[in-house]
N, CA and C of each residue as an Amber inpcrd file, in Angstrom:
protein
   624
  -7.8480000 -64.3160000  99.6690000  -7.9270000 -62.9430000  99.1520000
  -7.4950000 -62.9160000  97.6560000  -6.5210000 -63.7380000  97.3440000
  -6.0300000 -63.7640000  95.9630000  -7.1330000 -64.2940000  95.0310000
  -7.8200000 -65.3510000  95.4830000  -8.9620000 -65.8660000  94.6800000
 -10.0400000 -64.8850000  94.5200000 -10.3730000 -64.1030000  95.5730000
 -11.4160000 -63.0950000  95.4260000 -10.9890000 -61.9680000  94.4550000
  -9.6940000 -61.6220000  94.5130000  -9.1970000 -60.5750000  93.6200000
  -9.2690000 -61.0240000  92.1690000  -8.9390000 -62.3250000  91.9070000
  -9.0440000 -62.8430000  90.5690000 -10.4870000 -62.9090000  90.0960000
 -11.4240000 -63.2180000  91.0410000 -12.8020000 -63.2630000  90.6620000
 -13.3470000 -61.9220000  90.2950000 -12.9480000 -60.9010000  91.0720000
 -13.3770000 -59.5140000  90.7660000 -12.7720000 -59.0220000  89.4640000
 -11.5140000 -59.4060000  89.2020000 -10.8630000 -59.0140000  87.9380000
 -11.6350000 -59.6040000  86.7310000 -11.9800000 -60.9110000  86.9270000
 -12.7220000 -61.5780000  85.8230000 -14.0500000 -60.9290000  85.6020000
 -14.7650000 -60.5420000  86.6260000 -16.0630000 -59.9210000  86.4990000
 -15.9110000 -58.5510000  85.8490000 -14.8740000 -57.8520000  86.1660000
 -14.6690000 -56.4960000  85.5890000 -14.4640000 -56.5590000  84.1540000
 -13.8010000 -57.5950000  83.6640000 -13.4580000 -57.7030000  82.2410000
 -14.5830000 -58.2860000  81.3910000 -15.6410000 -58.7920000  82.0600000
 -16.6780000 -59.5290000  81.3450000 -17.8610000 -58.6310000  81.0070000
 -18.9740000 -59.3480000  80.8380000 -20.2280000 -58.7080000  80.4040000
 -20.9660000 -58.1560000  81.6660000 -21.3100000 -56.8890000  81.6140000
 -21.9650000 -56.2190000  82.7620000 -23.3070000 -56.8320000  83.0360000
 -24.0160000 -57.2790000  82.0160000 -25.2880000 -57.9430000  82.2030000
 -25.1750000 -59.2280000  82.9890000 -24.2280000 -60.0380000  82.5850000
 -23.9540000 -61.3200000  83.2710000 -23.4440000 -61.0870000  84.7180000
 -22.5820000 -60.0830000  84.8370000 -22.0480000 -59.7250000  86.1530000
 -23.1270000 -59.3000000  87.0870000 -24.0610000 -58.4720000  86.6050000
 -25.1610000 -58.0340000  87.4490000 -26.0110000 -59.1920000  87.9200000
 -26.2900000 -60.1250000  87.0380000 -27.0590000 -61.3060000  87.3470000
 -26.3570000 -62.1550000  88.4320000 -24.9930000 -62.2750000  88.3080000
 -24.2550000 -63.0580000  89.2280000 -24.2250000 -62.3900000  90.6340000
 -24.0460000 -61.1090000  90.6380000 -24.0250000 -60.3190000  91.9280000
 -25.3930000 -60.4590000  92.6050000 -26.4400000 -60.3230000  91.8010000
 -27.7900000 -60.4280000  92.3580000 -28.0330000 -61.8490000  92.9420000
 -27.5110000 -62.8650000  92.2580000 -27.7010000 -64.2380000  92.7700000
 -26.9370000 -64.3950000  94.0800000 -25.7100000 -63.8490000  94.1450000
 -24.9210000 -63.9800000  95.3510000 -25.6050000 -63.2390000  96.5490000
 -26.1280000 -62.0750000  96.2240000 -26.8400000 -61.3260000  97.3040000
 -28.0350000 -62.0690000  97.7630000 -28.7790000 -62.7000000  96.8810000
 -29.9440000 -63.5010000  97.3300000 -29.5030000 -64.6530000  98.1910000
 -28.3810000 -65.3090000  97.7900000 -27.8590000 -66.4080000  98.5930000
 -27.4060000 -66.0120000  99.9540000 -26.7590000 -64.8010000 100.0640000
 -26.3370000 -64.3220000 101.3290000 -27.5380000 -64.0320000 102.2620000
 -28.6150000 -63.5010000 101.7090000 -29.8010000 -63.2080000 102.4900000
 -30.3910000 -64.5200000 103.0290000 -30.4200000 -65.5230000 102.1280000
 -31.0100000 -66.8020000 102.5540000 -30.0960000 -67.4560000 103.6480000
 -28.7870000 -67.3240000 103.4740000 -27.8730000 -67.9530000 104.4270000
 -27.9220000 -67.2780000 105.7730000 -28.2450000 -65.9720000 105.8400000
 -28.2200000 -65.2340000 107.0660000 -29.4420000 -65.5280000 107.9020000
 -30.4620000 -66.1170000 107.2850000 -31.6350000 -66.4450000 108.0200000
 -32.6210000 -65.2580000 108.1440000 -32.2790000 -64.1200000 107.4810000
 -33.1130000 -62.9390000 107.5580000 -34.3920000 -63.2240000 106.7710000
 -35.5010000 -62.8080000 107.3430000 -36.7740000 -63.0110000 106.6760000
 -37.1130000 -61.7560000 105.8310000 -37.6260000 -62.0230000 104.6210000
 -37.9820000 -60.9060000 103.7560000 -39.4120000 -61.1420000 103.3480000
 -40.1200000 -60.1010000 103.0250000 -41.5480000 -60.2990000 102.5580000
 -41.5590000 -61.1830000 101.3550000 -42.4340000 -62.1660000 101.3780000
 -42.5200000 -63.0980000 100.2600000 -43.3060000 -62.4500000  99.1490000
 -42.7000000 -62.5150000  97.9470000 -43.3340000 -62.0420000  96.7920000
 -43.2500000 -63.0550000  95.6500000 -44.3280000 -63.1650000  94.9370000
 -44.3070000 -64.0850000  93.7710000 -43.4300000 -63.4790000  92.7310000
 -42.5810000 -64.3140000  92.1150000 -41.7070000 -63.8100000  91.0900000
 -42.5240000 -63.3140000  89.8920000 -42.0270000 -62.2210000  89.2450000
 -42.6920000 -61.6640000  88.1100000 -42.6760000 -62.6840000  86.9790000
 -43.7900000 -62.8560000  86.3170000 -43.7990000 -63.7990000  85.2030000
 -42.8940000 -63.3920000  84.0810000 -42.1300000 -64.2900000  83.5530000
 -41.2360000 -63.9800000  82.4400000 -42.0720000 -63.8440000  81.1280000
 -41.6980000 -62.9370000  80.2580000 -42.4350000 -62.7780000  79.0050000
 -42.4070000 -64.0900000  78.2040000 -43.4740000 -64.3940000  77.6130000
 -43.5650000 -65.6240000  76.7790000 -42.6040000 -65.4400000  75.5970000
 -41.8160000 -66.4530000  75.3520000 -40.8450000 -66.4090000  74.2210000
 -41.2740000 -67.4510000  73.1510000 -41.1970000 -67.0230000  71.9460000
 -41.4960000 -67.9630000  70.8930000 -40.2770000 -68.8650000  70.6880000
 -40.4460000 -69.9570000  70.0000000 -39.3520000 -70.8940000  69.7750000
 -38.1590000 -70.2450000  69.1510000 -37.0030000 -70.4380000  69.7960000
 -35.7450000 -69.8750000  69.2890000 -35.5490000 -68.4110000  69.6020000
 -36.3960000 -67.8850000  70.5390000 -36.2720000 -66.4400000  70.8430000
 -35.7730000 -66.1530000  72.2320000 -35.4680000 -67.1640000  73.0000000
 -34.8750000 -66.9290000  74.3330000 -33.4800000 -66.3140000  74.1330000
 -33.0290000 -65.4900000  75.1320000 -31.6750000 -64.9100000  74.9920000
 -30.5900000 -65.9240000  74.7210000 -30.6660000 -67.0830000  75.3920000
 -29.5890000 -68.1270000  75.1690000 -29.5900000 -68.6160000  73.7430000
 -30.8120000 -68.8270000  73.1880000 -30.8780000 -69.2970000  71.8350000
 -30.4390000 -68.2350000  70.8300000 -30.8020000 -66.9780000  71.1140000
 -30.4520000 -65.9040000  70.2240000 -28.9210000 -65.7190000  70.1390000
 -28.2590000 -65.8440000  71.3230000 -26.7920000 -65.6660000  71.2900000
 -26.0500000 -66.8300000  70.7310000 -26.7230000 -68.0180000  70.7170000
 -26.1210000 -69.2110000  70.1270000 -26.2500000 -69.2600000  68.6000000
 -27.1820000 -68.4320000  68.0810000 -27.4550000 -68.4670000  66.6710000
 -26.5690000 -67.5310000  65.8760000 -26.5040000 -67.7460000  64.5930000
 -25.7900000 -66.8990000  63.6790000 -26.7660000 -65.8000000  63.1410000
 -26.4420000 -64.5430000  63.3420000 -27.4120000 -63.4790000  62.9130000
 -27.5750000 -63.4360000  61.3970000 -28.7590000 -63.1080000  60.9530000
 -29.0510000 -62.9210000  59.5390000 -28.7750000 -61.5120000  59.0720000
 -28.7960000 -60.5660000  59.9790000 -28.5450000 -59.1970000  59.6000000
 -27.8710000 -58.4460000  60.7520000 -27.0110000 -57.4780000  60.4840000
 -26.3130000 -56.7520000  61.4770000 -26.4780000 -55.2360000  61.2380000
 -26.3970000 -54.4280000  62.2880000 -26.4970000 -53.0130000  62.1730000
 -25.5760000 -52.3550000  63.1900000 -24.8930000 -51.3450000  62.7930000
 -24.0490000 -50.5400000  63.6820000 -24.8270000 -49.3030000  64.1100000
 -25.0590000 -49.1510000  65.4260000 -25.8770000 -48.0280000  65.9060000
 -24.9680000 -46.8060000  66.1070000 -25.5550000 -45.6430000  65.8350000
 -24.7750000 -44.4050000  65.9570000 -25.4650000 -43.4230000  66.9210000
 -26.7200000 -43.6760000  67.2200000 -27.5250000 -42.7110000  68.0110000
 -27.6880000 -43.1990000  69.4500000 -27.6390000 -42.2970000  70.4230000
 -27.8880000 -42.5210000  71.8290000 -27.9860000 -41.1740000  72.4600000
 -28.2640000 -41.1560000  73.7330000 -28.2130000 -39.8740000  74.4760000
 -27.6500000 -40.2150000  75.8860000 -27.2780000 -39.1740000  76.5860000
 -26.7470000 -39.4040000  77.9170000 -27.0510000 -38.2370000  78.8680000
 -26.9650000 -38.5570000  80.1620000 -27.1520000 -37.5270000  81.1840000
 -26.0600000 -37.5890000  82.1660000 -25.4670000 -36.4670000  82.4760000
 -24.4430000 -36.3570000  83.5290000 -25.1740000 -36.2480000  84.8640000
 -24.9470000 -37.2930000  85.7070000 -25.7230000 -37.2910000  87.0020000
 -24.7890000 -37.0370000  88.2260000 -23.6640000 -36.3560000  87.9220000
 -22.7620000 -36.0190000  89.0240000 -21.6090000 -36.9940000  89.0490000
 -21.6800000 -38.0430000  89.8920000 -20.6220000 -38.9970000  89.9890000
 -20.7560000 -40.1510000  88.9820000 -21.9240000 -40.1240000  88.3030000
 -22.1790000 -41.1540000  87.2360000 -22.6370000 -40.5070000  85.9510000
 -22.5900000 -41.2730000  84.8930000 -23.1740000 -40.8680000  83.5920000
 -24.1350000 -41.9250000  83.1230000 -25.3400000 -41.5370000  82.7130000
 -26.3880000 -42.4420000  82.2840000 -26.4280000 -42.4210000  80.7490000
 -26.0340000 -43.5160000  80.1010000 -26.1430000 -43.6220000  78.6580000
 -27.5520000 -44.2830000  78.3770000 -28.2680000 -43.7130000  77.4360000
 -29.6390000 -44.1510000  77.1710000 -29.7690000 -44.5240000  75.7200000
 -30.2960000 -45.6730000  75.4410000 -30.6140000 -46.1040000  74.0860000
 -32.1240000 -46.2750000  74.0150000 -32.8340000 -45.3720000  73.3400000
 -34.2780000 -45.4720000  73.1780000 -34.4970000 -46.4300000  72.0280000
 -35.0320000 -47.6250000  72.3650000 -35.0830000 -48.7220000  71.3270000
 -35.8780000 -48.3060000  70.1320000 -37.0700000 -47.7190000  70.2600000
 -37.8690000 -47.3730000  69.0740000 -37.2470000 -46.3210000  68.2120000
 -36.4800000 -45.4120000  68.8530000 -35.8780000 -44.3190000  68.0900000
 -34.4850000 -44.6350000  67.5560000 -33.6610000 -45.4090000  68.3110000
 -32.2560000 -45.5040000  67.9750000 -31.8960000 -46.7850000  67.2740000
 -32.7630000 -47.8320000  67.2760000 -32.4020000 -49.1020000  66.5990000
 -32.6750000 -49.0310000  65.1370000 -33.5860000 -48.1410000  64.6930000
 -33.8420000 -48.0310000  63.3000000 -34.9210000 -48.9420000  62.7730000
 -35.6760000 -49.6240000  63.6630000 -36.7350000 -50.5430000  63.2420000
 -38.0770000 -50.1150000  63.8000000 -38.1530000 -48.9530000  64.3130000
 -39.4330000 -48.3620000  64.7810000 -39.9910000 -49.0890000  66.0240000
 -41.3140000 -49.1550000  66.0980000 -41.9800000 -49.7160000  67.2740000
 -41.7290000 -51.2330000  67.4450000 -41.1980000 -51.8650000  66.3520000
 -40.8620000 -53.3200000  66.4750000 -39.8030000 -53.5290000  67.5300000
 -38.9350000 -52.5590000  67.7490000 -37.7970000 -52.7330000  68.6790000
 -38.3340000 -53.0830000  70.0910000 -39.3020000 -52.3680000  70.5850000
 -39.8510000 -52.6880000  71.9210000 -40.5950000 -53.9700000  71.9950000
 -41.0830000 -54.4270000  70.8110000 -41.7750000 -55.7500000  70.7840000
 -40.8370000 -56.9020000  70.8180000 -39.6580000 -56.7680000  70.2180000
 -38.7520000 -57.9360000  70.1020000 -37.6710000 -57.8970000  71.1860000
 -37.5610000 -56.8320000  71.9530000 -36.6330000 -56.7960000  73.0860000
 -37.4390000 -56.8760000  74.3710000 -37.3530000 -57.9910000  75.0560000
 -38.1560000 -58.2530000  76.2560000 -37.3300000 -58.5870000  77.5070000
 -35.9940000 -58.7950000  77.2850000 -35.1930000 -59.1930000  78.4520000
 -33.7960000 -58.5110000  78.3540000 -33.3140000 -58.1160000  79.5200000
 -32.0030000 -57.4870000  79.5680000 -30.9270000 -58.4980000  79.0590000
 -31.1550000 -59.7770000  79.1900000 -30.1940000 -60.7870000  78.7810000
 -29.9940000 -60.8290000  77.2990000 -30.7930000 -60.1420000  76.5360000
 -30.5830000 -59.9980000  75.0600000 -29.4470000 -59.0630000  74.7550000
 -29.0070000 -58.3520000  75.8100000 -27.9070000 -57.4070000  75.5950000
 -26.6320000 -57.9710000  76.1750000 -25.4900000 -57.5180000  75.6100000
 -24.2020000 -57.7240000  76.2630000 -23.5460000 -56.3770000  76.3100000
 -23.0590000 -56.0190000  77.4830000 -22.4670000 -54.6560000  77.6830000
 -21.0640000 -54.8790000  78.2900000 -20.0660000 -54.6290000  77.4870000
 -18.6480000 -54.8020000  77.8890000 -17.9710000 -53.4940000  77.9280000
 -17.3540000 -53.1950000  79.0880000 -16.6980000 -51.9050000  79.2900000
 -15.2290000 -52.0350000  79.6480000 -14.4930000 -51.0700000  79.1860000
 -13.1180000 -50.8890000  79.6450000 -13.0230000 -49.4360000  80.1990000
 -11.8830000 -49.0300000  80.6550000 -11.7340000 -47.7140000  81.2320000
 -12.1720000 -46.6080000  80.2690000 -11.9280000 -46.8480000  78.9720000
 -12.1920000 -45.8070000  77.9900000 -13.1450000 -46.2310000  76.8740000
 -14.0130000 -47.2280000  77.1250000 -14.9110000 -47.6750000  76.0930000
 -16.1220000 -48.3930000  76.6760000 -17.2100000 -48.3240000  75.8870000
 -18.4650000 -49.0280000  76.1700000 -18.9100000 -49.7260000  74.8700000
 -19.0580000 -51.0740000  74.9470000 -19.4470000 -51.8030000  73.7800000
 -20.7500000 -52.5330000  74.1030000 -21.8350000 -52.1330000  73.3960000
 -23.1370000 -52.6840000  73.6110000 -23.5090000 -53.5520000  72.4190000
 -23.9660000 -54.8260000  72.6600000 -24.4700000 -55.7000000  71.6090000
 -25.8780000 -56.1700000  71.9760000 -26.6710000 -56.3760000  70.9530000
 -28.0560000 -56.8100000  71.1570000 -28.4450000 -57.8370000  70.1340000
 -29.1440000 -58.8740000  70.5350000 -29.6970000 -59.8870000  69.6180000
 -31.2820000 -59.8670000  69.7640000 -31.8990000 -59.8980000  68.6150000
 -33.3960000 -59.9520000  68.5570000 -33.8110000 -60.9270000  67.4470000
 -35.0350000 -61.4190000  67.6230000 -35.6580000 -62.1470000  66.5070000
 -36.7150000 -61.1850000  65.9570000 -36.5210000 -60.8160000  64.6960000
 -37.4430000 -59.8450000  64.0440000 -38.7610000 -60.4870000  63.8000000
 -39.7740000 -59.6660000  63.4980000 -41.1120000 -60.1860000  63.1590000
 -41.0360000 -61.1220000  61.9610000 -40.0950000 -60.8790000  61.0850000
 -39.9080000 -61.7050000  59.8840000 -39.3720000 -63.0780000  60.2340000
 -38.8480000 -63.2610000  61.4740000 -38.2050000 -64.5020000  61.9030000
 -36.6820000 -64.4190000  61.7710000 -36.2100000 -63.4070000  61.1110000
 -34.7110000 -63.2170000  60.9710000 -34.1070000 -62.8110000  62.2450000
 -32.8920000 -63.2000000  62.5480000 -32.1900000 -62.7870000  63.7250000
 -31.3410000 -61.5780000  63.4170000 -31.5840000 -60.4780000  64.2400000
 -30.8110000 -59.2900000  64.0390000 -29.7560000 -59.0480000  65.1310000
 -28.6450000 -58.4960000  64.7600000 -27.6020000 -58.1670000  65.6890000
 -27.2500000 -56.7150000  65.6160000 -27.3200000 -55.9980000  66.7250000
 -27.0810000 -54.5950000  66.7650000 -25.8880000 -54.3100000  67.6770000
 -25.0950000 -53.3400000  67.2510000 -23.8970000 -52.9670000  68.0600000
 -23.7790000 -51.4650000  68.1650000 -23.3790000 -51.0170000  69.3810000
 -23.0560000 -49.6150000  69.6440000 -21.7130000 -49.5920000  70.3570000
 -20.7580000 -48.9280000  69.7500000 -19.3780000 -48.8330000  70.3160000
 -19.0930000 -47.3890000  70.5600000 -18.8810000 -47.0770000  71.8700000
 -18.4510000 -45.7500000  72.3020000 -16.9700000 -45.8110000  72.7050000
 -16.0790000 -45.3570000  71.8280000 -14.6460000 -45.5070000  72.1110000
 -13.8970000 -44.6220000  71.1300000 -12.8490000 -43.9820000  71.6510000
 -12.4720000 -43.8970000  73.1080000 -13.3230000 -42.7810000  73.7720000
 -13.7270000 -43.0850000  74.9770000 -14.4550000 -42.0460000  75.7630000
 -13.5940000 -40.8610000  76.0970000 -14.2150000 -39.7520000  76.2160000
 -13.4600000 -38.4940000  76.5340000 -12.8750000 -38.5470000  77.9000000
 -13.5130000 -39.3010000  78.8400000 -13.0100000 -39.4210000  80.1890000
 -13.1290000 -40.8900000  80.6210000 -12.3450000 -41.2640000  81.6060000
 -12.3180000 -42.6830000  82.0000000 -13.4700000 -43.0230000  82.9640000
 -13.8380000 -44.2820000  82.8990000 -14.8840000 -44.8150000  83.8500000
 -14.3020000 -45.9560000  84.6290000 -15.0950000 -46.4190000  85.6450000
 -14.7290000 -47.6140000  86.4090000 -15.5460000 -48.7430000  85.8370000
 -14.9950000 -49.5750000  84.9390000 -15.7560000 -50.5330000  84.1850000
 -16.4720000 -51.5190000  85.0200000 -15.8910000 -52.0410000  86.1000000
 -16.4930000 -53.0850000  86.9100000 -17.7430000 -52.6240000  87.6340000
 -17.9770000 -51.3000000  87.7020000 -19.1550000 -50.7660000  88.4030000
 -20.3270000 -50.5290000  87.4880000 -20.1750000 -50.7450000  86.2090000
 -21.2410000 -50.4640000  85.2180000 -22.5040000 -51.2530000  85.5210000
 -23.6630000 -50.5230000  85.4840000 -24.9680000 -51.1550000  85.7770000
 -25.9290000 -50.9430000  84.5640000 -26.2040000 -52.0120000  83.7770000
 -27.2160000 -51.8970000  82.7360000 -28.5840000 -52.2670000  83.2530000
 -29.5540000 -51.6040000  82.6740000 -31.0060000 -51.9180000  83.0240000
 -31.8950000 -51.7720000  81.7990000 -32.8880000 -52.5850000  81.6600000
 -33.8960000 -52.4610000  80.6390000 -35.1060000 -51.7940000  81.2850000
 -35.4820000 -50.6210000  80.7720000 -36.5630000 -49.8450000  81.4550000
 -37.6530000 -49.4550000  80.4460000 -38.6220000 -48.7610000  80.9620000
 -39.7850000 -48.3300000  80.1230000 -40.8860000 -49.3240000  80.2440000
 -41.9540000 -49.0630000  79.4080000 -43.0920000 -49.8660000  79.4230000
 -43.2060000 -50.6480000  78.1090000 -44.1190000 -51.5810000  78.0730000
 -44.3560000 -52.3280000  76.8590000 -44.7010000 -51.3480000  75.7200000
 -44.0180000 -51.4820000  74.6240000 -44.2660000 -50.6120000  73.5160000
 -43.2850000 -49.4180000  73.4490000 -42.5420000 -49.1390000  74.5490000
 -41.6150000 -48.0510000  74.5430000 -40.5060000 -48.3500000  75.5660000
 -39.6100000 -49.2010000  75.1680000 -38.5400000 -49.6520000  76.0730000
 -37.2330000 -48.8230000  75.7740000 -36.3950000 -48.8470000  76.7690000
 -35.0840000 -48.2280000  76.6000000 -34.0140000 -49.0090000  77.4270000
 -32.7890000 -48.9630000  76.9480000 -31.6830000 -49.4980000  77.6790000
 -30.9620000 -48.3430000  78.3940000 -30.7780000 -48.4900000  79.7110000
 -30.0330000 -47.5220000  80.4780000 -28.7420000 -48.1380000  81.0010000
 -27.6070000 -47.4730000  80.7510000 -26.3190000 -47.9650000  81.2400000
 -25.6960000 -46.9270000  82.1470000 -25.6450000 -47.2390000  83.4210000
 -25.0320000 -46.2890000  84.4080000 -23.5310000 -46.5390000  84.4480000
 -22.7930000 -45.5270000  84.0640000 -21.3170000 -45.5450000  84.0860000
 -20.8400000 -44.7480000  85.2340000 -19.9090000 -45.3250000  85.9760000
 -19.3000000 -44.6290000  87.1520000 -17.9980000 -43.9340000  86.7520000
 -17.9380000 -42.6140000  86.9670000 -16.8340000 -41.8690000  86.5710000
 -15.5200000 -42.2420000  87.3810000 -14.4280000 -42.2170000  86.7740000
 -13.1830000 -42.4710000  87.4690000 -12.8400000 -41.1830000  88.2580000
 -13.0210000 -40.0190000  87.6110000 -12.8540000 -38.7200000  88.2840000
 -14.2480000 -38.2570000  88.6590000 -14.6440000 -38.4140000  89.9030000
 -15.9830000 -38.0950000  90.3550000 -16.3100000 -36.6230000  90.2130000
 -15.3460000 -35.7570000  90.1600000 -15.5790000 -34.3240000  90.1650000
 -15.7050000 -33.7650000  88.7010000 -15.4220000 -34.5930000  87.7380000
 -15.4340000 -34.0860000  86.3530000 -16.8580000 -33.9610000  85.8470000
 -17.0370000 -33.0820000  84.8260000 -18.3280000 -32.8980000  84.1820000
 -18.2030000 -33.3270000  82.7230000 -19.2060000 -34.1660000  82.3010000
 -19.2000000 -34.6150000  80.9040000 -20.2220000 -33.7770000  80.1080000
 -19.7870000 -33.2950000  79.0050000 -20.6610000 -32.5200000  78.1510000
 -20.2220000 -32.6570000  76.7250000 -21.1140000 -32.2270000  75.7730000
 -20.8170000 -32.4410000  74.3690000 -20.7980000 -33.8760000  73.9590000
 -19.9060000 -34.2550000  73.0160000 -19.8020000 -35.6090000  72.5750000
 -18.9170000 -36.3930000  73.5250000 -19.3560000 -37.5140000  74.0490000
 -18.6120000 -38.2110000  75.0530000 -17.5770000 -39.1360000  74.4120000
 -17.5260000 -39.1670000  73.1130000 -16.5180000 -39.9330000  72.3940000
 -15.4660000 -38.9610000  71.8090000 -14.1980000 -39.2600000  71.9720000
 -13.1160000 -38.4240000  71.4350000 -13.1630000 -38.3860000  69.8780000
 -12.8240000 -37.2350000  69.4110000 -12.6900000 -37.1260000  67.9520000
 -11.5020000 -37.8850000  67.5010000 -11.5500000 -38.3880000  66.2560000
 -10.3590000 -38.9900000  65.6630000  -9.2960000 -37.9200000  65.4440000
  -8.0550000 -38.3450000  65.4630000  -7.0330000 -37.3650000  65.2230000
  -7.0910000 -36.8380000  63.7890000  -6.9740000 -35.5350000  63.6320000
  -7.0670000 -34.9970000  62.2730000  -6.0280000 -35.5350000  61.3390000
  -6.4960000 -35.8470000  60.1040000  -5.5950000 -36.3960000  59.1350000
  -4.7640000 -35.2430000  58.4720000  -3.5370000 -35.6290000  58.0890000
  -2.7200000 -34.6000000  57.4320000  -3.3020000 -34.2770000  56.0670000
  -3.3230000 -32.9550000  55.7730000  -3.8710000 -32.5300000  54.5030000
  -2.9440000 -32.9300000  53.3450000  -3.5500000 -33.3550000  52.3070000
  -2.8160000 -33.6630000  51.0740000  -2.3520000 -32.3490000  50.4250000
  -1.2670000 -32.4060000  49.6940000  -0.8120000 -31.2600000  48.9530000
  -1.8250000 -30.8610000  47.8640000  -2.7130000 -31.8050000  47.5340000
  -3.7680000 -31.4520000  46.5870000  -4.9360000 -30.8200000  47.2650000
  -5.6680000 -30.0130000  46.5510000  -6.8430000 -29.3020000  47.1800000
  -7.9760000 -30.3190000  47.4110000  -8.8240000 -29.8730000  48.3780000
 -10.0770000 -30.6770000  48.6210000  -9.9250000 -31.8240000  49.5530000
  -9.0450000 -31.6760000  50.6050000  -8.9510000 -32.7460000  51.5640000
 -10.2580000 -32.8930000  52.3550000 -10.4720000 -34.1420000  52.8200000
 -11.7300000 -34.4510000  53.5340000 -11.4990000 -34.2130000  55.0370000
 -12.4060000 -33.5660000  55.7020000 -12.2340000 -33.2830000  57.1460000
 -13.1040000 -34.2850000  57.8940000 -12.5680000 -34.7600000  59.0360000
 -13.3170000 -35.6840000  59.8710000 -14.5390000 -34.9470000  60.4660000
 -15.6120000 -35.6990000  60.5700000 -16.8580000 -35.0840000  61.1090000
 -16.7330000 -34.8470000  62.6330000 -17.3400000 -33.7830000  63.0670000
 -17.3630000 -33.4890000  64.4980000 -18.6990000 -33.7120000  65.0960000
 -18.8300000 -33.7520000  66.3800000 -20.1370000 -33.7840000  67.0220000
 -20.8690000 -32.4870000  66.7580000 -22.1690000 -32.6150000  66.4890000
 -22.9410000 -31.4140000  66.1880000 -23.4110000 -30.7150000  67.4090000
 -23.2810000 -29.3870000  67.4700000 -23.7420000 -28.6600000  68.5630000
 -25.2660000 -28.6420000  68.6360000 -25.8930000 -28.8100000  67.4380000
 -27.3660000 -28.8370000  67.4450000 -27.8890000 -30.1070000  68.0900000
 -27.1200000 -31.1780000  68.0120000 -27.4860000 -32.4360000  68.6460000
 -26.2910000 -33.1330000  69.2260000 -25.7320000 -32.5500000  70.3330000
 -24.4480000 -33.0220000  70.8470000 -24.5030000 -34.3830000  71.5260000
 -25.6400000 -34.9070000  71.7300000 -25.7900000 -36.1300000  72.4750000
 -25.9040000 -37.3770000  71.6490000 -25.4700000 -37.2570000  70.3530000
 -25.4200000 -38.4260000  69.5180000 -24.0190000 -38.7410000  69.2030000
 -23.7620000 -39.9310000  68.6410000 -22.4270000 -40.3360000  68.3640000
 -21.9990000 -39.8050000  66.9780000 -22.8730000 -39.1200000  66.3020000
 -22.5780000 -38.5610000  64.9840000 -21.9090000 -37.2110000  65.0940000
């Protein structure tokens, strides 16, 4: 029991993409071990990758360019919250985004009770390796990090990353900006202090 507890703790603290793959592999192994028969299906063909473009190679490489993402949207689904990154709209590289993102393994999604950290590696059309990051912290309400489920959805040419977050308080409702505002800075005795930006009511589902 102690070993299982440590294993679960390790999974909770790690990458949700890797954790999902491991859980899926364990489930497949359990089905095989039980002797249960399932309809046989040919595995879906993996997208063809150019040299140096596999997720493993991308994460082993040093990125040529980096970008911090600020845009996303979300849906409150009751007991869960669905964070959505529309690749063509939110990455800032247009339709190229859906072309260069072909596998969920290009993402790393690390969560804590009050934060979601998304990272993405791609090989651009130019051959340069790009690194994108989206950090949502601190969240306005707590989540159950080990339950986070990331998925790459959409069709070729218009892909999106969906991250299902499980609320710690299942009865709470999330609305407005899901990231807490920074604490207001003390005003200087001089005129013209700068005020921290707030989430816009016109577009409350962005990080700006």
